[in-house]
Amino acid sequence: QVQLVESGGGLVQAGGSLRLSCAASGRTFSTDGMGWFRQAPGKEREFVAAISWSGGNTYYAGSVKGRFTISRDNAKNTVYLQMNSLKPDDTAVYYCAGRPGDSGWASDKYYYTYWGQGTQVTVSS
């Protein structure tokens, strides 16, 4: 089993940037697709970004495309989410998740079988 721990969240003003990290431990995650999701109070958990096992393919929600960048370093067992031009609507708890064997739809949370505990991102206006 893989354990995930997110870090890098915090409070930032609108227009600012944050970089989230997701460190994996346990078995290697280098063959798994990885994703970031977020959940705001009273809302469903939604897809933000995903990356294939090799890093060769990336996917983004329309609301973050052009502002967020997902990347991974398999040697360091870490996935990143660089978030630029942040908006108050980006305020949420951000979760890292893994999709074994890089199978299934990258944007569908039901294909992700292991999750981190989440990190809070708050964007003030």
mmCIF file with all atom_site columns, C-alpha atoms in Angstrom:
data_model
loop_
_atom_site.group_PDB
_atom_site.id
_atom_site.type_symbol
_atom_site.label_atom_id
_atom_site.label_alt_id
_atom_site.label_comp_id
_atom_site.label_asym_id
_atom_site.label_entity_id
_atom_site.label_seq_id
_atom_site.pdbx_PDB_ins_code
_atom_site.Cartn_x
_atom_site.Cartn_y
_atom_site.Cartn_z
_atom_site.occupancy
_atom_site.B_iso_or_equiv
_atom_site.pdbx_formal_charge
_atom_site.auth_seq_id
_atom_site.auth_comp_id
_atom_site.auth_asym_id
_atom_site.auth_atom_id
_atom_site.pdbx_PDB_model_num
ATOM 1   C CA . GLN A 1 1   ? 0.000   0.000  0.000   1.00 0.00 ? 1   GLN A CA 1
ATOM 2   C CA . VAL A 1 2   ? 1.080   3.575  -0.654  1.00 0.00 ? 2   VAL A CA 1
ATOM 3   C CA . GLN A 1 3   ? 0.720   6.323  1.924   1.00 0.00 ? 3   GLN A CA 1
ATOM 4   C CA . LEU A 1 4   ? 0.446   9.926  0.752   1.00 0.00 ? 4   LEU A CA 1
ATOM 5   C CA . VAL A 1 5   ? 1.203   13.090 2.698   1.00 0.00 ? 5   VAL A CA 1
ATOM 6   C CA . GLU A 1 6   ? 0.414   16.512 1.243   1.00 0.00 ? 6   GLU A CA 1
ATOM 7   C CA . SER A 1 7   ? 2.140   19.727 2.235   1.00 0.00 ? 7   SER A CA 1
ATOM 8   C CA . GLY A 1 8   ? 2.517   23.296 1.041   1.00 0.00 ? 8   GLY A CA 1
ATOM 9   C CA . GLY A 1 9   ? -0.959  24.626 1.662   1.00 0.00 ? 9   GLY A CA 1
ATOM 10  C CA . GLY A 1 10  ? -1.616  27.911 3.378   1.00 0.00 ? 10  GLY A CA 1
ATOM 11  C CA . LEU A 1 11  ? -3.112  31.379 3.136   1.00 0.00 ? 11  LEU A CA 1
ATOM 12  C CA . VAL A 1 12  ? -2.298  33.494 0.092   1.00 0.00 ? 12  VAL A CA 1
ATOM 13  C CA . GLN A 1 13  ? -3.707  36.629 -1.479  1.00 0.00 ? 13  GLN A CA 1
ATOM 14  C CA . ALA A 1 14  ? -5.503  36.534 -4.792  1.00 0.00 ? 14  ALA A CA 1
ATOM 15  C CA . GLY A 1 15  ? -3.007  36.531 -7.638  1.00 0.00 ? 15  GLY A CA 1
ATOM 16  C CA . GLY A 1 16  ? -0.402  34.754 -5.556  1.00 0.00 ? 16  GLY A CA 1
ATOM 17  C CA . SER A 1 17  ? 1.169   31.322 -5.916  1.00 0.00 ? 17  SER A CA 1
ATOM 18  C CA . LEU A 1 18  ? 1.570   28.151 -3.907  1.00 0.00 ? 18  LEU A CA 1
ATOM 19  C CA . ARG A 1 19  ? 3.298   24.859 -4.587  1.00 0.00 ? 19  ARG A CA 1
ATOM 20  C CA . LEU A 1 20  ? 1.768   21.735 -3.143  1.00 0.00 ? 20  LEU A CA 1
ATOM 21  C CA . SER A 1 21  ? 3.785   18.576 -2.642  1.00 0.00 ? 21  SER A CA 1
ATOM 22  C CA . CYS A 1 22  ? 2.596   15.014 -2.175  1.00 0.00 ? 22  CYS A CA 1
ATOM 23  C CA . ALA A 1 23  ? 5.146   12.593 -0.763  1.00 0.00 ? 23  ALA A CA 1
ATOM 24  C CA . ALA A 1 24  ? 4.544   8.877  -1.191  1.00 0.00 ? 24  ALA A CA 1
ATOM 25  C CA . SER A 1 25  ? 5.840   6.084  1.001   1.00 0.00 ? 25  SER A CA 1
ATOM 26  C CA . GLY A 1 26  ? 5.360   2.346  1.047   1.00 0.00 ? 26  GLY A CA 1
ATOM 27  C CA . ARG A 1 27  ? 5.476   0.564  -2.259  1.00 0.00 ? 27  ARG A CA 1
ATOM 28  C CA . THR A 1 28  ? 6.656   2.498  -5.294  1.00 0.00 ? 28  THR A CA 1
ATOM 29  C CA . PHE A 1 29  ? 4.046   4.629  -6.977  1.00 0.00 ? 29  PHE A CA 1
ATOM 30  C CA . SER A 1 30  ? 6.033   5.045  -10.180 1.00 0.00 ? 30  SER A CA 1
ATOM 31  C CA . THR A 1 31  ? 3.611   2.874  -12.161 1.00 0.00 ? 31  THR A CA 1
ATOM 32  C CA . ASP A 1 32  ? 0.510   4.697  -10.912 1.00 0.00 ? 32  ASP A CA 1
ATOM 33  C CA . GLY A 1 33  ? -1.331  7.647  -12.311 1.00 0.00 ? 33  GLY A CA 1
ATOM 34  C CA . MET A 1 34  ? -1.535  10.485 -9.796  1.00 0.00 ? 34  MET A CA 1
ATOM 35  C CA . GLY A 1 35  ? -4.053  13.247 -9.352  1.00 0.00 ? 35  GLY A CA 1
ATOM 36  C CA . TRP A 1 36  ? -5.004  16.286 -7.347  1.00 0.00 ? 36  TRP A CA 1
ATOM 37  C CA . PHE A 1 37  ? -8.562  16.910 -6.249  1.00 0.00 ? 37  PHE A CA 1
ATOM 38  C CA . ARG A 1 38  ? -10.108 19.599 -4.102  1.00 0.00 ? 38  ARG A CA 1
ATOM 39  C CA . GLN A 1 39  ? -13.137 20.003 -1.930  1.00 0.00 ? 39  GLN A CA 1
ATOM 40  C CA . ALA A 1 40  ? -14.646 23.271 -0.792  1.00 0.00 ? 40  ALA A CA 1
ATOM 41  C CA . PRO A 1 41  ? -17.117 23.432 2.118   1.00 0.00 ? 41  PRO A CA 1
ATOM 42  C CA . GLY A 1 42  ? -20.526 22.133 1.093   1.00 0.00 ? 42  GLY A CA 1
ATOM 43  C CA . LYS A 1 43  ? -19.318 20.985 -2.315  1.00 0.00 ? 43  LYS A CA 1
ATOM 44  C CA . GLU A 1 44  ? -18.396 17.703 -3.934  1.00 0.00 ? 44  GLU A CA 1
ATOM 45  C CA . ARG A 1 45  ? -14.762 16.721 -4.264  1.00 0.00 ? 45  ARG A CA 1
ATOM 46  C CA . GLU A 1 46  ? -13.696 17.790 -7.744  1.00 0.00 ? 46  GLU A CA 1
ATOM 47  C CA . PHE A 1 47  ? -10.917 16.970 -10.128 1.00 0.00 ? 47  PHE A CA 1
ATOM 48  C CA . VAL A 1 48  ? -8.092  19.480 -10.469 1.00 0.00 ? 48  VAL A CA 1
ATOM 49  C CA . ALA A 1 49  ? -5.222  17.825 -12.348 1.00 0.00 ? 49  ALA A CA 1
ATOM 50  C CA . ALA A 1 50  ? -3.714  14.435 -13.130 1.00 0.00 ? 50  ALA A CA 1
ATOM 51  C CA . ILE A 1 51  ? -0.491  13.029 -14.494 1.00 0.00 ? 51  ILE A CA 1
ATOM 52  C CA . SER A 1 52  ? 0.367   9.681  -16.059 1.00 0.00 ? 52  SER A CA 1
ATOM 53  C CA . TRP A 1 53  ? 2.876   7.287  -14.528 1.00 0.00 ? 53  TRP A CA 1
ATOM 54  C CA . SER A 1 54  ? 5.716   8.586  -16.707 1.00 0.00 ? 54  SER A CA 1
ATOM 55  C CA . GLY A 1 55  ? 4.731   12.214 -16.518 1.00 0.00 ? 55  GLY A CA 1
ATOM 56  C CA . GLY A 1 56  ? 4.242   12.247 -20.256 1.00 0.00 ? 56  GLY A CA 1
ATOM 57  C CA . ASN A 1 57  ? 0.548   13.055 -20.102 1.00 0.00 ? 57  ASN A CA 1
ATOM 58  C CA . THR A 1 58  ? -1.162  15.667 -17.989 1.00 0.00 ? 58  THR A CA 1
ATOM 59  C CA . TYR A 1 59  ? -4.830  16.596 -17.606 1.00 0.00 ? 59  TYR A CA 1
ATOM 60  C CA . TYR A 1 60  ? -6.467  19.667 -16.114 1.00 0.00 ? 60  TYR A CA 1
ATOM 61  C CA . ALA A 1 61  ? -9.877  20.881 -15.124 1.00 0.00 ? 61  ALA A CA 1
ATOM 62  C CA . GLY A 1 62  ? -10.973 23.786 -17.255 1.00 0.00 ? 62  GLY A CA 1
ATOM 63  C CA . SER A 1 63  ? -11.084 26.093 -14.242 1.00 0.00 ? 63  SER A CA 1
ATOM 64  C CA . VAL A 1 64  ? -7.353  25.709 -13.568 1.00 0.00 ? 64  VAL A CA 1
ATOM 65  C CA . LYS A 1 65  ? -5.910  25.146 -17.025 1.00 0.00 ? 65  LYS A CA 1
ATOM 66  C CA . GLY A 1 66  ? -3.192  27.658 -17.760 1.00 0.00 ? 66  GLY A CA 1
ATOM 67  C CA . ARG A 1 67  ? -2.760  28.526 -14.074 1.00 0.00 ? 67  ARG A CA 1
ATOM 68  C CA . PHE A 1 68  ? -1.871  25.187 -12.434 1.00 0.00 ? 68  PHE A CA 1
ATOM 69  C CA . THR A 1 69  ? 0.859   22.730 -13.389 1.00 0.00 ? 69  THR A CA 1
ATOM 70  C CA . ILE A 1 70  ? 1.139   19.147 -12.195 1.00 0.00 ? 70  ILE A CA 1
ATOM 71  C CA . SER A 1 71  ? 4.460   17.329 -12.228 1.00 0.00 ? 71  SER A CA 1
ATOM 72  C CA . ARG A 1 72  ? 6.103   14.330 -10.614 1.00 0.00 ? 72  ARG A CA 1
ATOM 73  C CA . ASP A 1 73  ? 9.536   13.111 -9.649  1.00 0.00 ? 73  ASP A CA 1
ATOM 74  C CA . ASN A 1 74  ? 9.453   9.329  -9.408  1.00 0.00 ? 74  ASN A CA 1
ATOM 75  C CA . ALA A 1 75  ? 12.984  9.204  -8.022  1.00 0.00 ? 75  ALA A CA 1
ATOM 76  C CA . LYS A 1 76  ? 11.777  11.294 -5.078  1.00 0.00 ? 76  LYS A CA 1
ATOM 77  C CA . ASN A 1 77  ? 8.353   9.622  -4.854  1.00 0.00 ? 77  ASN A CA 1
ATOM 78  C CA . THR A 1 78  ? 6.744   13.048 -5.009  1.00 0.00 ? 78  THR A CA 1
ATOM 79  C CA . VAL A 1 79  ? 4.007   14.731 -7.005  1.00 0.00 ? 79  VAL A CA 1
ATOM 80  C CA . TYR A 1 80  ? 3.687   18.508 -7.206  1.00 0.00 ? 80  TYR A CA 1
ATOM 81  C CA . LEU A 1 81  ? 0.991   21.021 -8.007  1.00 0.00 ? 81  LEU A CA 1
ATOM 82  C CA . GLN A 1 82  ? 2.229   24.498 -8.878  1.00 0.00 ? 82  GLN A CA 1
ATOM 83  C CA . MET A 1 83  ? -0.639  26.940 -8.507  1.00 0.00 ? 83  MET A CA 1
ATOM 84  C CA . ASN A 1 84  ? -0.309  30.433 -9.964  1.00 0.00 ? 84  ASN A CA 1
ATOM 85  C CA . SER A 1 85  ? -2.723  33.349 -10.313 1.00 0.00 ? 85  SER A CA 1
ATOM 86  C CA . LEU A 1 86  ? -4.776  31.994 -7.454  1.00 0.00 ? 86  LEU A CA 1
ATOM 87  C CA . LYS A 1 87  ? -8.361  33.099 -7.038  1.00 0.00 ? 87  LYS A CA 1
ATOM 88  C CA . PRO A 1 88  ? -10.698 33.046 -4.026  1.00 0.00 ? 88  PRO A CA 1
ATOM 89  C CA . ASP A 1 89  ? -12.655 30.285 -5.818  1.00 0.00 ? 89  ASP A CA 1
ATOM 90  C CA . ASP A 1 90  ? -9.568  28.072 -5.504  1.00 0.00 ? 90  ASP A CA 1
ATOM 91  C CA . THR A 1 91  ? -10.064 27.960 -1.731  1.00 0.00 ? 91  THR A CA 1
ATOM 92  C CA . ALA A 1 92  ? -10.483 24.316 -0.718  1.00 0.00 ? 92  ALA A CA 1
ATOM 93  C CA . VAL A 1 93  ? -8.830  21.335 0.873   1.00 0.00 ? 93  VAL A CA 1
ATOM 94  C CA . TYR A 1 94  ? -6.544  19.813 -1.743  1.00 0.00 ? 94  TYR A CA 1
ATOM 95  C CA . TYR A 1 95  ? -6.052  16.060 -1.870  1.00 0.00 ? 95  TYR A CA 1
ATOM 96  C CA . CYS A 1 96  ? -3.448  13.971 -3.618  1.00 0.00 ? 96  CYS A CA 1
ATOM 97  C CA . ALA A 1 97  ? -4.546  10.546 -4.860  1.00 0.00 ? 97  ALA A CA 1
ATOM 98  C CA . GLY A 1 98  ? -3.190  7.516  -6.704  1.00 0.00 ? 98  GLY A CA 1
ATOM 99  C CA . ARG A 1 99  ? -4.639  5.427  -9.532  1.00 0.00 ? 99  ARG A CA 1
ATOM 100 C CA . PRO A 1 100 ? -2.978  1.995  -9.630  1.00 0.00 ? 100 PRO A CA 1
ATOM 101 C CA . GLY A 1 101 ? -1.514  0.962  -12.943 1.00 0.00 ? 101 GLY A CA 1
ATOM 102 C CA . ASP A 1 102 ? -2.474  4.324  -14.432 1.00 0.00 ? 102 ASP A CA 1
ATOM 103 C CA . SER A 1 103 ? -5.796  2.752  -15.395 1.00 0.00 ? 103 SER A CA 1
ATOM 104 C CA . GLY A 1 104 ? -9.248  4.262  -15.715 1.00 0.00 ? 104 GLY A CA 1
ATOM 105 C CA . TRP A 1 105 ? -10.274 7.852  -16.307 1.00 0.00 ? 105 TRP A CA 1
ATOM 106 C CA . ALA A 1 106 ? -7.745  10.325 -14.931 1.00 0.00 ? 106 ALA A CA 1
ATOM 107 C CA . SER A 1 107 ? -10.421 12.844 -13.988 1.00 0.00 ? 107 SER A CA 1
ATOM 108 C CA . ASP A 1 108 ? -12.736 10.379 -12.233 1.00 0.00 ? 108 ASP A CA 1
ATOM 109 C CA . LYS A 1 109 ? -12.140 10.159 -8.495  1.00 0.00 ? 109 LYS A CA 1
ATOM 110 C CA . TYR A 1 110 ? -13.636 6.666  -8.348  1.00 0.00 ? 110 TYR A CA 1
ATOM 111 C CA . TYR A 1 111 ? -10.569 5.201  -10.085 1.00 0.00 ? 111 TYR A CA 1
ATOM 112 C CA . TYR A 1 112 ? -8.278  6.506  -7.338  1.00 0.00 ? 112 TYR A CA 1
ATOM 113 C CA . THR A 1 113 ? -7.814  3.962  -4.588  1.00 0.00 ? 113 THR A CA 1
ATOM 114 C CA . TYR A 1 114 ? -5.497  5.714  -2.152  1.00 0.00 ? 114 TYR A CA 1
ATOM 115 C CA . TRP A 1 115 ? -5.636  9.282  -0.864  1.00 0.00 ? 115 TRP A CA 1
ATOM 116 C CA . GLY A 1 116 ? -3.725  11.681 1.301   1.00 0.00 ? 116 GLY A CA 1
ATOM 117 C CA . GLN A 1 117 ? -5.217  13.523 4.267   1.00 0.00 ? 117 GLN A CA 1
ATOM 118 C CA . GLY A 1 118 ? -5.452  16.845 2.437   1.00 0.00 ? 118 GLY A CA 1
ATOM 119 C CA . THR A 1 119 ? -3.944  20.295 2.827   1.00 0.00 ? 119 THR A CA 1
ATOM 120 C CA . GLN A 1 120 ? -5.900  23.526 3.187   1.00 0.00 ? 120 GLN A CA 1
ATOM 121 C CA . VAL A 1 121 ? -5.495  26.279 0.602   1.00 0.00 ? 121 VAL A CA 1
ATOM 122 C CA . THR A 1 122 ? -7.141  29.614 1.369   1.00 0.00 ? 122 THR A CA 1
ATOM 123 C CA . VAL A 1 123 ? -7.074  32.477 -1.106  1.00 0.00 ? 123 VAL A CA 1
ATOM 124 C CA . SER A 1 124 ? -8.105  35.877 0.209   1.00 0.00 ? 124 SER A CA 1
ATOM 125 C CA . SER A 1 125 ? -9.526  38.610 -2.004  1.00 0.00 ? 125 SER A CA 1
#
